Amino acid sequence: MALGLYAALPGAFLPGLRYVVVGVGLTMLIPVVILNPHRMRRQSRWSKYVATGQALLLVAANEVALVQLVIVLTTAGTGNGARDLLSALQVWVTNVIAFALVFWELDRGGPVARRHAPRKELPAADFRFPQDEDHDAIEEVAARSSERIDWVASFFDYFYFSLSNSMAFSPTDTMPLSLRAKVLMAAESFSAFVLLALVIARAVSLLH
């Protein structure tokens, strides 16, 4: 979906780079799908690198599109109002999905390790979810804690976290623990803030 949104940006947004990124992204997706055609059950060192690299590639390419969008929105007499606002929405949604993929791939060894490896064998966590510390809460809350039901975060948990970080520009219920998690969250928050500020300014200018 994220690759589709990125590919659907208007033709003026670096068409050569966009098509190369989409082509490379789809090519990198093929071996991952072959390895896990239905569910995330198997993982090798190379598949982990490919999946993480694909997510980071999409983040980097989308940041380039964001820079071009900033130039368009801040240059007088250029662009098209409705098209630019739609492009901003596409860039923002792609940013949310792309960072969610990166968080999903990096935290605790990735989706396959989190689901199938014993907890004692997992790498150190990059994020602390509410379920990770609810074991000593009241019974109806503790019943859903990681300790009670062996809960692990799904992709939607990382998507929700990425979405809230892009809207609040700060952690909400999920906290970063590692340096790389804080760097990634800072990059996502900053790009979302810049984009939102410029979109609001652009929308106000269109009303006058």
mmCIF file of C-alpha atoms in Angstrom:
data_model
loop_
_atom_site.group_PDB
_atom_site.id
_atom_site.type_symbol
_atom_site.label_atom_id
_atom_site.label_comp_id
_atom_site.label_asym_id
_atom_site.label_seq_id
_atom_site.Cartn_x
_atom_site.Cartn_y
_atom_site.Cartn_z
ATOM 1 C CA MET A 1 0.000 0.000 0.000
ATOM 2 C CA ALA A 2 2.794 2.406 0.924
ATOM 3 C CA LEU A 3 4.566 1.723 -2.366
ATOM 4 C CA GLY A 4 1.292 2.340 -4.213
ATOM 5 C CA LEU A 5 0.751 5.697 -2.499
ATOM 6 C CA TYR A 6 4.330 6.702 -3.249
ATOM 7 C CA ALA A 7 3.982 5.668 -6.906
ATOM 8 C CA ALA A 8 0.698 7.611 -7.191
ATOM 9 C CA LEU A 9 2.319 10.960 -6.406
ATOM 10 C CA PRO A 10 1.926 13.513 -9.220
ATOM 11 C CA GLY A 11 4.307 13.163 -12.153
ATOM 12 C CA ALA A 12 6.230 16.286 -11.141
ATOM 13 C CA PHE A 13 7.524 14.557 -8.010
ATOM 14 C CA LEU A 14 10.821 13.079 -9.212
ATOM 15 C CA PRO A 15 9.277 10.498 -11.585
ATOM 16 C CA GLY A 16 12.581 8.766 -12.296
ATOM 17 C CA LEU A 17 13.398 8.273 -8.625
ATOM 18 C CA ARG A 18 9.846 7.203 -7.787
ATOM 19 C CA TYR A 19 9.744 4.475 -10.408
ATOM 20 C CA VAL A 20 13.186 3.208 -9.435
ATOM 21 C CA VAL A 21 12.206 3.075 -5.748
ATOM 22 C CA VAL A 22 8.926 1.291 -6.517
ATOM 23 C CA GLY A 23 10.722 -1.171 -8.799
ATOM 24 C CA VAL A 24 13.419 -1.903 -6.239
ATOM 25 C CA GLY A 25 10.826 -2.146 -3.449
ATOM 26 C CA LEU A 26 8.736 -4.673 -5.372
ATOM 27 C CA THR A 27 11.848 -6.655 -6.282
ATOM 28 C CA MET A 28 12.880 -6.791 -2.615
ATOM 29 C CA LEU A 29 9.358 -7.872 -1.679
ATOM 30 C CA ILE A 30 9.398 -10.975 -3.893
ATOM 31 C CA PRO A 31 11.858 -13.113 -1.854
ATOM 32 C CA VAL A 32 10.157 -12.122 1.404
ATOM 33 C CA VAL A 33 6.763 -13.231 0.042
ATOM 34 C CA ILE A 34 8.250 -16.470 -1.289
ATOM 35 C CA LEU A 35 9.726 -17.220 2.132
ATOM 36 C CA ASN A 36 6.436 -16.402 3.922
ATOM 37 C CA PRO A 37 3.572 -16.628 1.414
ATOM 38 C CA HIS A 38 0.790 -16.667 4.014
ATOM 39 C CA ARG A 39 2.019 -15.914 7.532
ATOM 40 C CA MET A 40 5.251 -14.671 9.071
ATOM 41 C CA ARG A 41 6.710 -18.010 10.160
ATOM 42 C CA ARG A 42 10.227 -18.182 8.697
ATOM 43 C CA GLN A 43 13.117 -15.753 8.786
ATOM 44 C CA SER A 44 16.752 -15.885 7.725
ATOM 45 C CA ARG A 45 19.517 -13.331 8.093
ATOM 46 C CA TRP A 46 19.172 -12.232 4.461
ATOM 47 C CA SER A 47 15.364 -12.003 4.570
ATOM 48 C CA LYS A 48 15.617 -9.861 7.704
ATOM 49 C CA TYR A 49 18.055 -7.510 5.979
ATOM 50 C CA VAL A 50 15.883 -7.355 2.852
ATOM 51 C CA ALA A 51 12.662 -6.601 4.761
ATOM 52 C CA THR A 52 14.296 -3.949 6.928
ATOM 53 C CA GLY A 53 16.100 -2.447 3.942
ATOM 54 C CA GLN A 54 12.874 -2.189 1.997
ATOM 55 C CA ALA A 55 11.192 -0.282 4.841
ATOM 56 C CA LEU A 56 14.177 2.067 5.250
ATOM 57 C CA LEU A 57 14.306 2.639 1.488
ATOM 58 C CA LEU A 58 10.677 3.715 1.482
ATOM 59 C CA VAL A 59 11.264 6.061 4.434
ATOM 60 C CA ALA A 60 14.265 7.668 2.720
ATOM 61 C CA ALA A 61 12.504 8.027 -0.643
ATOM 62 C CA ASN A 62 9.431 9.513 0.991
ATOM 63 C CA GLU A 63 11.579 12.049 2.846
ATOM 64 C CA VAL A 64 12.969 13.135 -0.536
ATOM 65 C CA ALA A 65 9.388 13.606 -1.765
ATOM 66 C CA LEU A 66 8.688 15.597 1.398
ATOM 67 C CA VAL A 67 11.604 17.935 0.644
ATOM 68 C CA GLN A 68 10.304 18.523 -2.872
ATOM 69 C CA LEU A 69 6.810 19.122 -1.504
ATOM 70 C CA VAL A 70 8.196 21.688 0.948
ATOM 71 C CA ILE A 71 9.895 23.481 -1.941
ATOM 72 C CA VAL A 72 6.643 23.523 -3.926
ATOM 73 C CA LEU A 73 4.570 24.753 -0.982
ATOM 74 C CA THR A 74 7.023 27.532 -0.112
ATOM 75 C CA THR A 75 7.693 28.809 -3.641
ATOM 76 C CA ALA A 76 5.320 31.512 -4.784
ATOM 77 C CA GLY A 77 3.540 31.002 -8.089
ATOM 78 C CA THR A 78 4.306 27.294 -8.371
ATOM 79 C CA GLY A 79 2.181 24.203 -8.012
ATOM 80 C CA ASN A 80 -1.527 23.612 -7.933
ATOM 81 C CA GLY A 81 -3.468 24.091 -4.702
ATOM 82 C CA ALA A 82 -5.703 21.011 -4.755
ATOM 83 C CA ARG A 83 -3.002 18.773 -6.214
ATOM 84 C CA ASP A 84 -0.419 19.919 -3.676
ATOM 85 C CA LEU A 85 -2.746 19.277 -0.735
ATOM 86 C CA LEU A 86 -3.551 15.807 -2.049
ATOM 87 C CA SER A 87 0.162 15.133 -2.520
ATOM 88 C CA ALA A 88 0.793 16.242 1.053
ATOM 89 C CA LEU A 89 -1.805 13.738 2.280
ATOM 90 C CA GLN A 90 -0.170 10.965 0.239
ATOM 91 C CA VAL A 91 3.288 11.811 1.595
ATOM 92 C CA TRP A 92 1.982 11.935 5.174
ATOM 93 C CA VAL A 93 0.137 8.599 4.976
ATOM 94 C CA THR A 94 3.127 6.967 3.277
ATOM 95 C CA ASN A 95 5.324 8.320 6.071
ATOM 96 C CA VAL A 96 3.088 6.770 8.725
ATOM 97 C CA ILE A 97 3.079 3.360 7.028
ATOM 98 C CA ALA A 98 6.795 3.409 6.202
ATOM 99 C CA PHE A 99 7.880 4.241 9.749
ATOM 100 C CA ALA A 100 5.443 1.643 11.113
ATOM 101 C CA LEU A 101 7.167 -0.947 8.910
ATOM 102 C CA VAL A 102 10.580 0.097 10.202
ATOM 103 C CA PHE A 103 9.409 -0.082 13.832
ATOM 104 C CA TRP A 104 7.789 -3.469 13.147
ATOM 105 C CA GLU A 105 10.955 -4.886 11.571
ATOM 106 C CA LEU A 106 13.437 -3.571 14.159
ATOM 107 C CA ASP A 107 11.754 -4.073 17.530
ATOM 108 C CA ARG A 108 12.834 -7.219 19.431
ATOM 109 C CA GLY A 109 14.270 -8.943 16.402
ATOM 110 C CA GLY A 110 11.332 -8.461 14.042
ATOM 111 C CA PRO A 111 7.860 -10.002 13.613
ATOM 112 C CA VAL A 112 8.993 -13.632 13.222
ATOM 113 C CA ALA A 113 11.244 -13.596 16.282
ATOM 114 C CA ARG A 114 8.629 -11.858 18.430
ATOM 115 C CA ARG A 115 5.986 -14.420 17.578
ATOM 116 C CA HIS A 116 7.978 -17.651 17.627
ATOM 117 C CA ALA A 117 11.104 -17.239 19.771
ATOM 118 C CA PRO A 118 10.982 -17.646 23.577
ATOM 119 C CA ARG A 119 10.925 -14.279 25.319
ATOM 120 C CA LYS A 120 14.256 -14.951 27.047
ATOM 121 C CA GLU A 121 15.915 -15.294 23.637
ATOM 122 C CA LEU A 122 14.544 -12.059 22.152
ATOM 123 C CA PRO A 123 16.857 -9.055 21.625
ATOM 124 C CA ALA A 124 16.387 -6.024 23.850
ATOM 125 C CA ALA A 125 13.178 -4.116 23.166
ATOM 126 C CA ASP A 126 13.180 -0.809 21.287
ATOM 127 C CA PHE A 127 9.677 0.132 22.484
ATOM 128 C CA ARG A 128 7.692 -0.378 25.670
ATOM 129 C CA PHE A 129 3.999 -1.025 25.097
ATOM 130 C CA PRO A 130 1.366 -0.632 27.852
ATOM 131 C CA GLN A 131 0.815 -4.399 27.901
ATOM 132 C CA ASP A 132 4.462 -4.853 28.931
ATOM 133 C CA GLU A 133 3.888 -3.240 32.324
ATOM 134 C CA ASP A 134 0.235 -3.986 33.140
ATOM 135 C CA HIS A 135 0.819 -7.297 34.943
ATOM 136 C CA ASP A 136 0.445 -5.670 38.385
ATOM 137 C CA ALA A 137 -2.611 -3.553 37.504
ATOM 138 C CA ILE A 138 -6.171 -4.373 38.545
ATOM 139 C CA GLU A 139 -7.315 -7.798 37.421
ATOM 140 C CA GLU A 140 -9.327 -6.815 34.340
ATOM 141 C CA VAL A 141 -6.385 -4.786 33.033
ATOM 142 C CA ALA A 142 -3.686 -7.272 34.027
ATOM 143 C CA ALA A 143 -5.625 -9.998 32.205
ATOM 144 C CA ARG A 144 -4.369 -8.574 28.881
ATOM 145 C CA SER A 145 -0.750 -8.020 29.938
ATOM 146 C CA SER A 146 2.233 -9.571 28.158
ATOM 147 C CA GLU A 147 3.070 -11.629 31.225
ATOM 148 C CA ARG A 148 -0.392 -13.182 31.496
ATOM 149 C CA ILE A 149 -1.192 -14.018 27.854
ATOM 150 C CA ASP A 150 2.273 -13.841 26.229
ATOM 151 C CA TRP A 151 1.108 -10.832 24.206
ATOM 152 C CA VAL A 152 3.301 -9.556 21.362
ATOM 153 C CA ALA A 153 2.788 -6.457 19.239
ATOM 154 C CA SER A 154 1.271 -6.912 15.776
ATOM 155 C CA PHE A 155 1.792 -4.649 12.776
ATOM 156 C CA PHE A 156 -1.348 -2.672 13.668
ATOM 157 C CA ASP A 157 0.143 -1.850 17.074
ATOM 158 C CA TYR A 158 3.165 -0.303 15.347
ATOM 159 C CA PHE A 159 0.916 1.421 12.802
ATOM 160 C CA TYR A 160 -1.191 2.942 15.590
ATOM 161 C CA PHE A 161 1.982 4.022 17.382
ATOM 162 C CA SER A 162 3.377 5.554 14.175
ATOM 163 C CA LEU A 163 0.071 7.323 13.491
ATOM 164 C CA SER A 164 -0.140 8.814 16.984
ATOM 165 C CA ASN A 165 3.509 9.904 16.798
ATOM 166 C CA SER A 166 2.794 11.687 13.503
ATOM 167 C CA MET A 167 -0.240 13.451 14.964
ATOM 168 C CA ALA A 168 0.942 14.266 18.492
ATOM 169 C CA PHE A 169 4.646 14.774 17.552
ATOM 170 C CA SER A 170 5.564 12.806 20.694
ATOM 171 C CA PRO A 171 5.110 9.379 22.292
ATOM 172 C CA THR A 172 1.625 8.632 23.553
ATOM 173 C CA ASP A 173 1.152 5.217 25.189
ATOM 174 C CA THR A 174 4.246 3.553 23.684
ATOM 175 C CA MET A 175 7.669 4.729 24.811
ATOM 176 C CA PRO A 176 11.009 4.508 22.952
ATOM 177 C CA LEU A 177 13.758 2.708 24.849
ATOM 178 C CA SER A 178 16.749 2.611 22.497
ATOM 179 C CA LEU A 179 18.697 5.393 20.820
ATOM 180 C CA ARG A 180 17.708 4.221 17.331
ATOM 181 C CA ALA A 181 14.040 4.210 18.335
ATOM 182 C CA LYS A 182 14.310 7.799 19.572
ATOM 183 C CA VAL A 183 16.119 8.893 16.400
ATOM 184 C CA LEU A 184 13.458 7.314 14.181
ATOM 185 C CA MET A 185 10.615 8.791 16.229
ATOM 186 C CA ALA A 186 12.255 12.221 16.140
ATOM 187 C CA ALA A 187 12.638 12.040 12.360
ATOM 188 C CA GLU A 188 9.006 11.018 11.897
ATOM 189 C CA SER A 189 7.688 13.680 14.277
ATOM 190 C CA PHE A 190 9.766 16.439 12.707
ATOM 191 C CA SER A 191 8.759 15.594 9.134
ATOM 192 C CA ALA A 192 5.098 15.328 10.144
ATOM 193 C CA PHE A 193 5.249 18.678 11.953
ATOM 194 C CA VAL A 194 6.873 20.446 8.993
ATOM 195 C CA LEU A 195 4.354 18.952 6.585
ATOM 196 C CA LEU A 196 1.343 19.824 8.725
ATOM 197 C CA ALA A 197 2.527 23.393 9.326
ATOM 198 C CA LEU A 198 3.063 24.019 5.612
ATOM 199 C CA VAL A 199 -0.222 22.391 4.614
ATOM 200 C CA ILE A 200 -2.134 24.596 7.069
ATOM 201 C CA ALA A 201 -0.341 27.670 5.744
ATOM 202 C CA ARG A 202 -1.064 26.620 2.158
ATOM 203 C CA ALA A 203 -4.734 25.970 2.928
ATOM 204 C CA VAL A 204 -5.094 29.376 4.588
ATOM 205 C CA SER A 205 -3.516 31.067 1.577
ATOM 206 C CA LEU A 206 -5.990 29.323 -0.749
ATOM 207 C CA LEU A 207 -8.893 30.776 1.227
ATOM 208 C CA HIS A 208 -7.783 34.331 0.490
#
